[in-house]
């Protein structure tokens, strides 16, 4: 199971890297061609699609690596065990919020199924699906962080 999760993590990182490069290139090309009165609407729509997925998959990567913004002014003064318990409570609250994102994200996806991009023959649901999928990935990452915190509290490594 750990190998599958590690593979998923590597795949997410590769996808984010590719999407970031593509978004930058597409937006740059669109701006450049607009300067010469040759608008490229499709490139902006594709960039929007890629950016939505990049944001949510990137959020999962940041969460997994514990690089999200945090305030540790109080927890840094706590014992290791108390700090771990606070982290677990925080992670459980995050999971509760992410479950709401999954549920509402699927509702949003179903409601936007008939909506399409201006220039692409593609449903806008491809963009809105990034919210529930990204949230599911973050739930998985949060569960692994909770397991790590439990091991830390028990003194295991």
PDB file of C-alpha atoms in Angstrom, residues 23-79:
ATOM      1  CA  UNK A  23      -0.046  27.274 -17.786  1.00  0.00           C
ATOM      2  CA  UNK A  24       2.903  29.667 -17.983  1.00  0.00           C
ATOM      3  CA  UNK A  25       3.527  28.888 -21.665  1.00  0.00           C
ATOM      4  CA  UNK A  26      -0.153  29.145 -22.633  1.00  0.00           C
ATOM      5  CA  UNK A  27      -0.716  32.443 -20.838  1.00  0.00           C
ATOM      6  CA  UNK A  28       2.511  33.866 -22.255  1.00  0.00           C
ATOM      7  CA  UNK A  29       1.620  32.794 -25.793  1.00  0.00           C
ATOM      8  CA  UNK A  30      -1.874  34.192 -25.420  1.00  0.00           C
ATOM      9  CA  UNK A  31      -0.524  37.550 -24.269  1.00  0.00           C
ATOM     10  CA  UNK A  32       2.053  37.579 -27.036  1.00  0.00           C
ATOM     11  CA  UNK A  33      -0.412  36.733 -29.804  1.00  0.00           C
ATOM     12  CA  UNK A  34      -2.935  39.243 -28.447  1.00  0.00           C
ATOM     13  CA  UNK A  35      -0.272  41.920 -28.946  1.00  0.00           C
ATOM     14  CA  UNK A  36      -0.369  41.075 -32.670  1.00  0.00           C
ATOM     15  CA  UNK A  37      -4.198  41.039 -32.743  1.00  0.00           C
ATOM     16  CA  UNK A  38      -4.350  37.244 -32.985  1.00  0.00           C
ATOM     17  CA  UNK A  39      -6.333  36.228 -29.881  1.00  0.00           C
ATOM     18  CA  UNK A  40      -5.965  32.641 -28.699  1.00  0.00           C
ATOM     19  CA  UNK A  41      -9.067  32.071 -26.579  1.00  0.00           C
ATOM     20  CA  UNK A  42      -8.531  28.320 -26.474  1.00  0.00           C
ATOM     21  CA  UNK A  43      -5.183  28.734 -24.747  1.00  0.00           C
ATOM     22  CA  UNK A  44      -6.754  30.718 -21.916  1.00  0.00           C
ATOM     23  CA  UNK A  45      -9.499  28.133 -21.458  1.00  0.00           C
ATOM     24  CA  UNK A  46      -6.958  25.312 -21.346  1.00  0.00           C
ATOM     25  CA  UNK A  47      -4.824  27.345 -18.923  1.00  0.00           C
ATOM     26  CA  UNK A  48      -7.872  27.842 -16.692  1.00  0.00           C
ATOM     27  CA  UNK A  49      -8.574  24.110 -16.708  1.00  0.00           C
ATOM     28  CA  UNK A  50      -4.964  23.222 -15.923  1.00  0.00           C
ATOM     29  CA  UNK A  51      -4.674  25.908 -13.239  1.00  0.00           C
ATOM     30  CA  UNK A  52      -7.690  24.581 -11.326  1.00  0.00           C
ATOM     31  CA  UNK A  53      -6.174  21.099 -11.221  1.00  0.00           C
ATOM     32  CA  UNK A  54      -2.737  22.527 -10.431  1.00  0.00           C
ATOM     33  CA  UNK A  55      -4.128  24.435  -7.454  1.00  0.00           C
ATOM     34  CA  UNK A  56      -5.811  21.459  -5.820  1.00  0.00           C
ATOM     35  CA  UNK A  57      -3.143  18.877  -6.559  1.00  0.00           C
ATOM     36  CA  UNK A  58      -0.512  21.389  -5.465  1.00  0.00           C
ATOM     37  CA  UNK A  59      -2.433  21.950  -2.227  1.00  0.00           C
ATOM     38  CA  UNK A  60      -2.260  18.204  -1.589  1.00  0.00           C
ATOM     39  CA  UNK A  61       1.493  18.193  -2.186  1.00  0.00           C
ATOM     40  CA  UNK A  62       1.930  21.137   0.215  1.00  0.00           C
ATOM     41  CA  UNK A  63      -0.269  19.440   2.811  1.00  0.00           C
ATOM     42  CA  UNK A  64       1.585  16.149   2.540  1.00  0.00           C
ATOM     43  CA  UNK A  65       4.949  17.897   2.958  1.00  0.00           C
ATOM     44  CA  UNK A  66       3.529  19.974   5.816  1.00  0.00           C
ATOM     45  CA  UNK A  67       4.332  23.212   3.977  1.00  0.00           C
ATOM     46  CA  UNK A  68       0.921  24.833   4.464  1.00  0.00           C
ATOM     47  CA  UNK A  69       0.788  28.002   6.514  1.00  0.00           C
ATOM     48  CA  UNK A  70       0.562  27.259  10.201  1.00  0.00           C
ATOM     49  CA  UNK A  71       0.813  29.141  13.450  1.00  0.00           C
ATOM     50  CA  UNK A  72       2.852  27.282  16.020  1.00  0.00           C
ATOM     51  CA  UNK A  73       3.271  30.027  18.591  1.00  0.00           C
ATOM     52  CA  UNK A  74       1.309  27.972  21.145  1.00  0.00           C
ATOM     53  CA  UNK A  75       2.067  24.416  20.086  1.00  0.00           C
ATOM     54  CA  UNK A  76       5.827  25.005  20.000  1.00  0.00           C
ATOM     55  CA  UNK A  77       5.734  25.496  23.781  1.00  0.00           C
ATOM     56  CA  UNK A  78       3.802  22.248  24.364  1.00  0.00           C
ATOM     57  CA  UNK A  79       5.188  18.829  25.065  1.00  0.00           C
TER      58      UNK A  79
END
